[in-house]
Coordinates of C-alpha atoms in Angstrom, one line a residue:
X13 CA 98.9 108.9 61.2
X14 CA 97.6 107.8 64.6
X15 CA 97.1 104.1 65.2
X16 CA 93.7 102.7 64.9
X17 CA 93.7 101.2 68.4
X18 CA 96.4 102.8 70.5
X19 CA 95.0 102.3 74.0
X20 CA 97.2 100.1 76.2
X21 CA 94.5 98.5 78.3
X22 CA 91.6 98.5 76.0
X23 CA 88.4 96.7 76.9
X24 CA 88.8 95.1 73.4
X25 CA 91.8 93.2 72.3
X26 CA 92.7 92.2 68.7
X27 CA 93.0 88.5 67.9
X28 CA 95.2 87.0 65.2
X29 CA 92.7 87.6 62.5
X30 CA 92.1 91.2 63.7
X31 CA 88.6 90.5 64.9
X32 CA 87.7 92.0 68.2
X33 CA 87.0 90.0 71.4
X34 CA 84.6 92.0 73.6
X35 CA 84.7 92.5 77.3
X36 CA 82.2 89.7 77.8
X37 CA 84.8 87.3 76.5
X38 CA 88.1 88.8 77.7
X39 CA 88.5 90.7 80.9
X40 CA 90.4 94.0 81.1
X41 CA 94.0 93.6 82.3
X42 CA 93.7 96.4 84.8
X43 CA 95.8 99.5 85.7
X44 CA 96.9 101.3 88.9
X45 CA 94.2 103.7 90.0
X46 CA 96.9 106.2 90.9
X47 CA 100.6 106.8 90.7
X48 CA 100.8 106.4 94.5
X49 CA 99.5 102.9 94.3
X50 CA 102.4 102.0 92.0
X51 CA 105.0 103.6 94.2
X52 CA 103.6 101.9 97.3
X53 CA 103.4 98.5 95.6
X54 CA 107.0 98.7 94.4
X55 CA 108.3 100.1 97.8
X56 CA 106.3 97.3 99.5
X57 CA 107.9 94.5 97.5
X58 CA 111.4 96.0 97.7
X59 CA 111.5 97.0 101.4
X60 CA 111.4 93.6 103.1
X61 CA 113.1 91.5 105.7
X62 CA 116.4 91.8 103.9
X63 CA 116.4 95.6 104.6
X64 CA 115.8 94.8 108.3
X65 CA 118.4 92.1 108.9
X66 CA 120.8 91.7 106.0
X67 CA 121.9 95.3 105.2
X68 CA 122.8 96.3 108.8
X69 CA 124.7 93.0 109.3
X70 CA 126.6 93.5 106.0
X71 CA 127.4 97.1 107.0
X72 CA 129.1 96.3 110.3
X73 CA 130.7 93.1 108.9
X74 CA 132.3 94.9 106.0
X75 CA 133.8 98.0 107.5
X76 CA 130.8 100.0 108.9
X77 CA 130.5 103.4 107.0
X78 CA 133.2 102.3 104.6
X79 CA 130.7 99.7 103.2
X80 CA 128.6 102.5 101.9
X81 CA 131.3 103.3 99.3
X82 CA 130.9 100.1 97.3
X83 CA 127.2 100.0 98.0
X84 CA 126.6 103.5 96.5
X85 CA 128.9 102.7 93.6
X86 CA 127.0 99.5 92.8
X87 CA 123.7 101.4 93.2
X88 CA 124.8 104.0 90.6
X89 CA 126.5 101.7 88.2
X90 CA 124.0 98.8 88.3
X91 CA 121.0 99.3 90.5
X92 CA 119.5 102.5 89.1
X93 CA 120.2 101.7 85.4
X94 CA 118.8 98.2 85.7
X95 CA 115.8 99.5 87.8
X96 CA 114.9 102.0 85.0
X97 CA 115.5 99.4 82.3
X98 CA 113.1 96.9 83.8
X99 CA 110.4 99.4 84.8
X100 CA 110.5 101.0 81.3
X101 CA 110.2 97.6 79.6
X102 CA 107.0 96.8 81.5
X103 CA 105.5 100.2 81.1
X104 CA 106.3 100.3 77.4
X105 CA 104.8 96.9 76.5
X106 CA 102.1 96.7 79.2
X107 CA 103.2 93.1 79.7
X108 CA 104.7 91.0 82.5
X109 CA 108.3 89.9 82.8
X110 CA 108.0 87.0 80.4
X111 CA 105.9 88.2 77.5
X112 CA 107.5 91.7 77.4
X113 CA 110.6 90.1 76.0
X114 CA 108.7 89.0 72.9
X115 CA 108.6 92.7 72.0
X116 CA 112.3 93.4 72.6
X117 CA 114.3 90.2 72.0
X118 CA 112.3 87.0 71.8
X119 CA 115.5 84.9 72.3
X120 CA 115.8 86.1 75.9
X121 CA 112.3 85.3 76.9
X122 CA 113.8 82.6 79.2
X123 CA 115.3 85.5 81.2
X124 CA 112.2 85.7 83.5
X125 CA 111.0 82.1 83.4
X126 CA 113.4 81.3 86.3
X127 CA 111.4 84.1 88.1
X128 CA 100.0 87.2 122.2
X129 CA 100.2 89.4 125.5
X130 CA 101.4 87.5 128.6
X131 CA 103.0 88.5 132.0
X132 CA 106.5 87.8 130.7
X133 CA 107.7 87.4 127.1
X134 CA 108.5 83.7 126.8
X135 CA 112.1 84.2 125.5
X136 CA 113.1 86.4 128.6
X137 CA 113.7 83.5 131.1
X138 CA 115.0 80.0 131.4
X139 CA 112.0 78.9 133.4
X140 CA 110.2 77.1 130.6
X141 CA 109.6 73.5 129.6
X142 CA 111.8 73.8 126.5
X143 CA 114.8 75.2 128.2
X144 CA 117.9 73.1 128.9
X145 CA 120.5 73.2 131.7
X146 CA 122.8 75.3 129.5
X147 CA 120.3 78.2 129.4
X148 CA 121.6 81.2 131.2
X149 CA 119.8 84.4 132.2
X150 CA 122.5 87.1 132.5
X151 CA 123.1 90.8 132.6
X152 CA 126.2 92.8 133.3
X153 CA 126.1 91.7 137.0
X154 CA 126.5 88.0 136.3
X155 CA 127.7 87.8 132.7
X156 CA 131.3 86.9 133.6
X157 CA 130.4 84.4 136.3
X158 CA 127.6 82.4 134.5
X159 CA 128.7 82.5 130.9
X160 CA 130.4 79.3 129.7
X161 CA 131.4 78.0 126.3
X162 CA 128.2 75.8 126.2
X163 CA 125.9 78.4 127.6
X164 CA 122.9 79.5 125.5
X165 CA 120.5 82.4 125.9
X166 CA 116.7 82.1 126.6
X167 CA 116.0 83.8 123.2
X168 CA 118.1 81.3 121.3
X169 CA 116.5 78.3 123.0
X170 CA 113.0 79.8 122.5
X171 CA 113.7 80.2 118.8
X172 CA 115.5 76.9 118.2
X173 CA 113.7 74.6 120.6
X174 CA 110.2 76.1 121.0
X175 CA 109.5 77.7 117.6
X176 CA 111.6 75.6 115.2
X177 CA 112.2 72.4 117.1
X178 CA 115.3 72.3 115.0
X179 CA 116.9 69.0 114.2
X180 CA 120.6 68.0 114.2
X181 CA 121.0 68.4 110.5
X182 CA 119.4 68.5 107.0
X183 CA 119.4 64.7 106.9
X184 CA 116.8 64.8 109.8
X185 CA 113.8 66.5 108.3
X186 CA 111.7 65.5 111.4
X187 CA 108.1 66.1 111.9
X188 CA 105.9 69.0 110.7
X189 CA 105.7 71.9 113.2
X190 CA 101.9 72.2 113.1
X191 CA 101.9 75.8 114.6
X192 CA 104.2 77.0 111.9
X193 CA 102.2 75.1 109.3
X194 CA 99.0 76.9 110.4
X195 CA 100.8 80.3 110.3
X196 CA 101.9 79.4 106.7
X197 CA 98.3 78.5 105.8
X198 CA 97.0 81.8 107.2
X199 CA 99.7 83.7 105.3
X200 CA 98.7 82.2 102.0
X201 CA 94.9 82.7 102.7
X202 CA 95.5 86.4 103.4
X203 CA 97.8 86.6 100.4
X204 CA 95.0 85.1 98.2
X205 CA 92.5 87.8 99.2
X206 CA 95.0 90.6 98.8
X207 CA 95.6 89.6 95.2
X208 CA 92.4 88.0 93.9
X209 CA 91.1 91.1 92.2
X210 CA 94.4 92.0 90.6
X211 CA 95.9 95.5 90.9
X212 CA 92.5 96.8 91.9
X213 CA 92.8 95.0 95.3
X214 CA 96.6 95.0 95.5
X215 CA 96.7 98.8 95.0
X216 CA 94.3 99.3 98.0
X217 CA 96.1 96.9 100.4
X218 CA 99.5 98.5 99.9
X219 CA 98.2 101.7 101.4
X220 CA 98.4 99.9 104.8
X221 CA 101.0 97.2 104.3
X222 CA 103.6 99.4 102.7
X223 CA 103.2 102.4 105.1
X224 CA 102.5 100.8 108.6
X225 CA 106.0 99.2 108.8
X226 CA 107.5 102.6 108.4
X227 CA 105.5 103.9 111.3
X228 CA 106.7 101.0 113.4
X229 CA 110.3 101.5 112.3
X230 CA 110.1 105.2 113.4
X231 CA 108.6 104.2 116.8
X232 CA 111.3 101.5 117.4
X233 CA 114.0 103.9 116.2
X234 CA 112.8 106.7 118.6
X235 CA 112.7 104.2 121.4
X236 CA 116.1 102.7 120.6
X237 CA 117.8 106.1 120.5
X238 CA 116.6 106.9 124.1
X239 CA 118.2 103.7 125.6
X240 CA 121.6 103.7 127.4
X241 CA 124.3 102.4 125.2
X242 CA 122.5 103.3 122.0
X243 CA 125.3 105.6 120.8
X244 CA 127.9 102.8 121.2
X245 CA 125.7 100.6 118.9
X246 CA 125.5 103.3 116.3
X247 CA 129.2 103.9 116.4
X248 CA 129.8 100.2 115.9
X249 CA 127.3 100.2 113.0
X250 CA 128.9 103.2 111.2
X251 CA 132.5 103.4 112.3
X252 CA 134.4 103.3 109.0
X253 CA 137.2 100.8 108.5
X254 CA 138.8 101.8 105.1
X255 CA 141.1 98.8 105.1
X256 CA 138.1 96.5 104.4
X257 CA 137.7 98.1 101.0
X258 CA 140.7 96.1 99.6
X259 CA 138.8 92.9 100.3
X260 CA 136.9 91.6 97.2
X261 CA 134.3 90.0 99.5
X262 CA 133.1 93.5 100.6
X263 CA 132.4 94.5 97.0
X264 CA 130.7 91.1 96.2
X265 CA 128.4 91.6 99.3
X266 CA 127.6 95.1 98.1
X267 CA 126.8 94.0 94.6
X268 CA 124.6 91.1 95.7
X269 CA 122.7 93.3 98.2
X270 CA 122.0 96.0 95.6
X271 CA 120.7 93.5 93.0
X272 CA 118.6 91.5 95.5
X273 CA 117.1 94.3 97.6
X274 CA 116.2 96.3 94.5
X275 CA 114.4 93.4 92.8
X276 CA 116.7 93.4 89.8
X277 CA 116.2 90.5 87.4
X278 CA 113.4 89.1 89.5
X279 CA 110.5 90.1 87.3
X280 CA 108.7 92.3 89.9
X281 CA 109.7 95.7 88.5
X282 CA 108.6 94.8 84.9
X283 CA 105.3 93.3 86.1
X284 CA 104.4 96.3 88.4
X285 CA 105.5 98.8 85.8
X286 CA 103.3 97.2 83.2
X287 CA 100.2 98.5 85.0
X288 CA 101.3 102.1 84.7
X289 CA 99.8 104.7 82.5
X290 CA 101.8 104.8 79.2
X291 CA 103.0 108.4 79.8
X292 CA 104.0 107.8 83.5
X293 CA 107.4 109.3 84.3
X294 CA 109.2 106.1 85.1
X295 CA 112.6 107.9 85.0
X296 CA 111.7 110.1 88.1
X297 CA 110.0 107.1 89.7
X298 CA 113.3 105.2 89.5
X299 CA 115.2 107.7 91.6
X300 CA 112.4 108.1 94.1
X301 CA 112.0 104.4 94.7
X302 CA 115.8 103.7 94.8
X303 CA 116.1 106.5 97.4
X304 CA 113.3 105.1 99.5
X305 CA 114.7 101.5 99.4
X306 CA 118.3 102.5 100.1
X307 CA 117.2 104.9 102.8
X308 CA 115.0 102.3 104.5
X309 CA 117.9 99.9 104.7
X310 CA 120.2 102.6 106.2
X311 CA 117.6 103.8 108.8
X312 CA 116.8 100.2 109.7
X313 CA 120.4 99.8 110.8
X314 CA 120.0 102.7 113.2
X315 CA 116.9 101.0 114.7
X316 CA 118.6 97.7 115.1
X317 CA 122.0 98.7 116.3
X318 CA 120.8 101.3 118.8
X319 CA 119.0 98.4 120.5
X320 CA 121.9 96.1 120.2
X321 CA 124.1 98.8 121.8
X322 CA 121.6 98.8 124.7
X323 CA 121.9 95.1 125.0
X324 CA 125.6 95.2 125.0
X325 CA 125.5 97.8 127.8
X326 CA 123.1 95.7 129.9
X327 CA 125.1 92.5 129.5
X328 CA 128.6 94.0 129.6
X329 CA 129.6 92.2 126.3
X330 CA 131.0 93.6 123.1
X331 CA 128.5 94.4 120.4
X332 CA 130.1 91.9 118.1
X333 CA 129.1 89.1 120.5
X334 CA 125.4 90.1 120.8
X335 CA 124.9 90.9 117.1
X336 CA 123.8 88.2 114.7
X337 CA 123.2 87.7 110.9
X338 CA 120.2 86.6 108.9
X339 CA 117.1 85.5 110.7
X340 CA 119.0 85.3 113.9
X341 CA 119.1 89.1 114.0
X342 CA 115.4 89.4 113.8
X343 CA 114.3 86.4 115.8
X344 CA 117.1 86.0 118.5
X345 CA 119.2 89.2 119.0
X346 CA 116.5 91.8 118.7
X347 CA 113.9 89.8 120.9
X348 CA 116.6 89.4 123.5
X349 CA 117.0 93.2 123.6
X350 CA 113.2 93.8 123.7
X351 CA 113.0 91.5 126.8
X352 CA 115.3 93.8 128.7
X353 CA 113.2 96.9 128.0
X354 CA 110.4 98.3 130.1
X355 CA 107.0 97.1 128.7
X356 CA 108.6 94.4 126.6
X357 CA 105.2 93.1 125.4
X358 CA 104.5 96.5 123.7
X359 CA 107.8 96.7 121.9
X360 CA 107.6 93.0 120.9
X361 CA 104.2 93.6 119.3
X362 CA 105.5 96.6 117.4
X363 CA 108.6 94.8 116.2
X364 CA 106.9 91.6 115.1
X365 CA 103.9 93.4 113.5
X366 CA 106.5 95.2 111.4
X367 CA 108.3 92.0 110.5
X368 CA 105.0 90.3 109.5
X369 CA 103.9 93.2 107.3
X370 CA 107.4 93.5 105.7
X371 CA 107.2 89.8 104.7
X372 CA 103.6 89.8 103.8
X373 CA 103.9 92.8 101.5
X374 CA 106.8 91.3 99.6
X375 CA 104.9 87.9 99.4
X376 CA 101.6 89.1 97.9
X377 CA 103.2 91.6 95.5
X378 CA 105.5 88.9 94.3
X379 CA 102.5 86.7 93.8
X380 CA 100.8 89.4 91.8
X381 CA 103.8 89.6 89.6
X382 CA 103.7 85.8 89.0
X383 CA 100.0 86.1 88.2
X384 CA 100.7 88.9 85.8
X385 CA 103.3 86.8 83.9
X386 CA 101.0 83.7 83.6
X387 CA 97.9 85.6 82.5
X388 CA 99.9 87.7 80.0
X389 CA 101.2 84.4 78.5
X390 CA 97.8 82.9 78.2
X391 CA 95.3 85.9 78.1
X392 CA 92.5 84.1 76.2
X393 CA 92.6 81.3 78.9
X394 CA 92.9 83.2 82.2
X395 CA 91.3 86.7 81.4
X396 CA 87.8 85.3 81.7
X397 CA 85.3 85.2 84.5
X398 CA 86.6 83.3 87.6
X399 CA 89.6 81.9 85.6
X400 CA 92.0 84.2 87.4
X401 CA 90.6 83.3 90.8
X402 CA 91.0 79.6 90.1
X403 CA 94.6 80.1 88.8
X404 CA 95.4 82.1 91.9
X405 CA 94.0 79.4 94.2
X406 CA 96.1 76.8 92.4
X407 CA 99.3 78.9 92.8
X408 CA 98.6 79.6 96.5
X409 CA 97.9 75.9 97.1
X410 CA 101.1 74.8 95.3
X411 CA 103.2 77.4 97.2
X412 CA 101.7 76.3 100.5
X413 CA 102.4 72.6 100.0
X414 CA 106.0 73.4 98.8
X415 CA 106.5 75.6 101.9
X416 CA 105.6 72.8 104.2
X417 CA 109.2 71.5 103.8
X418 CA 110.4 74.7 105.4
X419 CA 108.2 74.3 108.5
X420 CA 109.6 70.9 109.4
X421 CA 112.2 70.4 112.2
X422 CA 114.9 70.5 109.5
X423 CA 113.3 73.3 107.5
X424 CA 115.7 76.0 108.5
X425 CA 118.6 74.1 106.9
X426 CA 116.7 74.0 103.6
X427 CA 115.8 77.7 103.9
X428 CA 119.4 78.8 104.2
X429 CA 120.4 76.4 101.5
X430 CA 117.9 77.9 99.0
X431 CA 118.7 81.4 100.1
X432 CA 122.4 80.9 99.6
X433 CA 122.3 79.2 96.2
X434 CA 119.0 80.0 94.5
X435 CA 118.4 83.6 95.7
X436 CA 122.1 84.4 95.8
X437 CA 123.8 87.4 94.1
X438 CA 125.6 85.1 91.7
X439 CA 122.5 84.2 89.8
X440 CA 121.4 87.9 89.7
X441 CA 124.8 89.0 88.5
X442 CA 124.7 86.6 85.5
X443 CA 121.1 87.4 84.7
X444 CA 122.0 91.1 84.8
X445 CA 124.7 90.6 82.3
X446 CA 122.3 88.7 80.0
X447 CA 119.7 91.4 80.3
X448 CA 122.0 94.3 79.5
X449 CA 123.4 92.5 76.5
X450 CA 119.9 91.7 75.2
X451 CA 118.6 95.2 75.6
X452 CA 121.8 97.3 75.2
X453 CA 123.4 95.5 72.2
X454 CA 120.7 93.3 70.5
X455 CA 117.6 95.4 70.8
X456 CA 119.6 98.6 71.0
X457 CA 120.1 101.1 73.8
X458 CA 119.2 104.0 71.5
X459 CA 115.9 102.3 70.5
X460 CA 115.0 101.9 74.2
X461 CA 115.9 105.5 74.7
X462 CA 113.5 106.4 71.9
X463 CA 110.8 104.3 73.5
X464 CA 111.3 106.0 76.9
X465 CA 111.2 109.4 75.3
X466 CA 108.0 108.5 73.6
X467 CA 106.5 107.6 77.0
X468 CA 107.8 110.5 79.2
X469 CA 108.5 113.2 76.6
X470 CA 112.2 113.5 77.2
X471 CA 115.3 111.4 77.0
X472 CA 117.0 110.1 80.2
X473 CA 120.5 111.0 81.1
X474 CA 123.0 109.7 78.5
X475 CA 125.0 107.9 81.3
X476 CA 122.1 105.4 81.6
X477 CA 122.8 104.2 78.0
X478 CA 126.5 103.8 78.7
X479 CA 125.7 101.8 81.9
X480 CA 123.5 99.4 79.9
X481 CA 126.2 99.0 77.2
X482 CA 129.4 98.9 79.2
X483 CA 129.5 99.7 82.9
X484 CA 126.7 97.4 84.3
X485 CA 127.7 94.2 82.4
X486 CA 131.4 94.7 83.1
X487 CA 130.8 95.4 86.8
X488 CA 128.4 92.4 87.2
X489 CA 130.6 90.0 85.3
X490 CA 133.7 91.1 87.2
X491 CA 131.9 90.6 90.5
X492 CA 130.7 87.2 89.5
X493 CA 134.2 86.1 88.6
X494 CA 135.5 87.3 92.0
X495 CA 132.7 85.4 93.7
X496 CA 133.7 82.1 92.1
X497 CA 137.4 82.7 93.0
X498 CA 136.5 83.4 96.6
X499 CA 133.8 80.7 96.9
X500 CA 133.4 79.0 100.3
X501 CA 130.9 76.2 101.0
X502 CA 127.9 77.3 103.1
X503 CA 127.9 76.5 106.8
X504 CA 124.8 76.6 109.0
X505 CA 125.4 78.9 112.0
X506 CA 129.1 78.9 110.9
X507 CA 129.5 75.4 112.4
X508 CA 127.3 72.8 110.7
X509 CA 128.7 71.5 107.4
X510 CA 126.1 70.3 104.9
X511 CA 126.5 66.9 103.3
X512 CA 127.7 66.6 99.7
X513 CA 124.2 65.9 98.3
X514 CA 122.9 69.1 99.9
X515 CA 125.6 71.2 98.2
X516 CA 124.8 69.4 94.9
X517 CA 121.1 70.2 95.3
X518 CA 121.8 73.9 96.0
X519 CA 124.1 74.2 93.0
X520 CA 121.7 72.4 90.7
X521 CA 118.8 74.6 91.7
X522 CA 120.9 77.7 91.2
X523 CA 122.2 76.7 87.8
X524 CA 118.7 75.7 86.6
X525 CA 117.5 79.3 87.1
X526 CA 120.4 80.6 84.9
X527 CA 120.4 77.8 82.3
X528 CA 116.8 78.6 81.4
X529 CA 118.2 81.6 79.4
X530 CA 120.5 79.6 77.0
X531 CA 118.1 76.7 76.8
X532 CA 115.3 79.1 75.6
X533 CA 117.7 80.6 73.1
X534 CA 118.5 77.2 71.7
X535 CA 114.8 76.4 71.5
X536 CA 113.9 79.7 69.7
X537 CA 116.8 79.3 67.2
X538 CA 115.5 75.9 66.2
X539 CA 112.0 77.2 65.8
X540 CA 112.7 80.4 63.8
X541 CA 114.0 80.9 60.3
X542 CA 116.9 83.1 59.2
X543 CA 120.4 83.7 60.3
X544 CA 121.4 83.9 64.0
X545 CA 121.5 87.7 63.9
X546 CA 118.1 87.9 62.1
X547 CA 116.7 85.6 64.8
X548 CA 118.2 87.7 67.6
X549 CA 116.8 91.0 66.3
X550 CA 113.4 89.7 65.2
X551 CA 110.8 92.0 66.7
X552 CA 107.2 91.5 67.5
X553 CA 104.4 91.3 64.8
X554 CA 103.3 94.7 63.8
X555 CA 99.9 94.4 65.5
X556 CA 101.5 93.4 68.8
X557 CA 102.6 97.0 69.6
X558 CA 101.0 100.1 68.2
X559 CA 103.2 102.1 65.9
X560 CA 103.7 104.9 68.5
X561 CA 105.5 102.4 70.7
X562 CA 107.9 101.6 67.9
X563 CA 109.5 105.0 67.7
X564 CA 106.8 107.5 66.7
X565 CA 108.3 111.0 66.4
X566 CA 107.9 113.2 69.4
X567 CA 105.9 115.7 67.3
X568 CA 103.0 113.3 67.3
X569 CA 103.1 112.7 71.0
X570 CA 100.6 115.4 71.8
X571 CA 98.2 114.1 69.1
X572 CA 98.6 110.7 70.7
X573 CA 97.7 111.9 74.2
X574 CA 94.6 113.6 72.8
X575 CA 93.7 110.3 71.0
X576 CA 94.2 108.4 74.3
X577 CA 91.7 110.7 76.0
X578 CA 89.2 110.3 73.2
X579 CA 89.6 106.5 73.2
X580 CA 89.2 106.4 77.0
X581 CA 85.9 108.3 76.8
X582 CA 84.8 106.0 74.0
X583 CA 85.6 102.9 76.0
X584 CA 83.6 104.2 79.0
X585 CA 80.5 104.8 76.7
X586 CA 80.9 101.4 75.1
X587 CA 81.1 99.7 78.5
X588 CA 77.9 101.3 79.5
X589 CA 76.2 100.1 76.3
X590 CA 77.4 96.6 76.9

């Protein structure tokens, strides 16, 4: 028989005693207005600054085109299967990344708790108050005569002395950079108004924030390819060096980049998927979004290295000396190249607007995912009038004040410390192992296949099941072990060595994220009755998920779709009456 209340986002929700709480008491969770909104939101949160500066750097560092071999293998063995797994979990339960685990394997609920125009661009010359005697303006006519071991470029001094006012080390936090603090405040204010109405507002904003950066990327790519020396830059970017494939570090970099850039084990895929229609084809979406994200990283490399090739041509230096990694690629190397172009103000605006939107899109969609998790944990508290807006204000305020540490004179040292230890691939590798074990072995890969078939009407490729059971955990665990064997302490700009307490802080924060999983397991075991296996496999209460989500036969699927349509019309009529 068809469940009494099968609608996923009903205007009425059952309480523990099966009495109904009407819309006047509990607000609707919301849903994407269209499939395009979901695709743009996911693409917006995945395609970020890492695609712009990290992937191109890793590609040329690890053998050029040869790096694509481990990257594609990790994408097929770990990225796509994990992407489907997390998206399907959210869509099936209509819950965020924390509460969805209550419906699959309650012991692993801790898995997601861890989760201006002027005459000259100011970085083009050394004729500014912040420049030092070491600053050198050079091109290929004076590169060999002026360049010394202590020389610095105008772009480097603008970034480090004017923008950051960077201190001598992490021990010197220094004063607050008020200009950066105001920019941070503005970012969180904009983020608040993009998210405050939930997916209804987020889904509309992503039409601009997720598409405009692609327009800017195409413009910059077209401009870069017309510059002299561009082909040399592309050859440097893609020239394959097969000998690099025997280096375990290349494979570790590929695995970490896939997991991080595809949002694996970060909660965003589950939260965004939870706003889908129940019968949305998440299997096809997985391939579309993975292709978009991977392709964006690859094309961004063309845009970056065509310009770096031009800069190498203008200065008469090898590309390896003008390229940089991390933020330096976006805020030092590329601006230096822009300053050498005709109309540098125009290209600087295009580039930095793209950078701002890439960062902002990831920021507010990630905030939406955090809001989803919190409101799903406490729906009776926060799904009421103005409660969500107050919670969002509190979260934005807390994040702003925490972010003030990063806009001090020593903030960049903390930023790279957090990025290396907290947001590293090591954490994501371990969490991926935990997640595949929980779903593939404890909940059951076949059960999840049944759930997905119930949603989309057909079963995914069998290889996905074997990835969840064997391939993904084995590859992630092996890569994690290699990363421990090849561990090297972080150095800032490859020269500055952090003090011992900074390394301890980084390791502590990184371990804390992972330790939440076993700590939550211990807590749940002490709270629940039965044997360890009974506790592990204990599912949700029967009223938590309608029976069709617990493996209803496919023969009833058409009846269920008809019932969904009837219930949808019934809800609209009821809303009008209320």
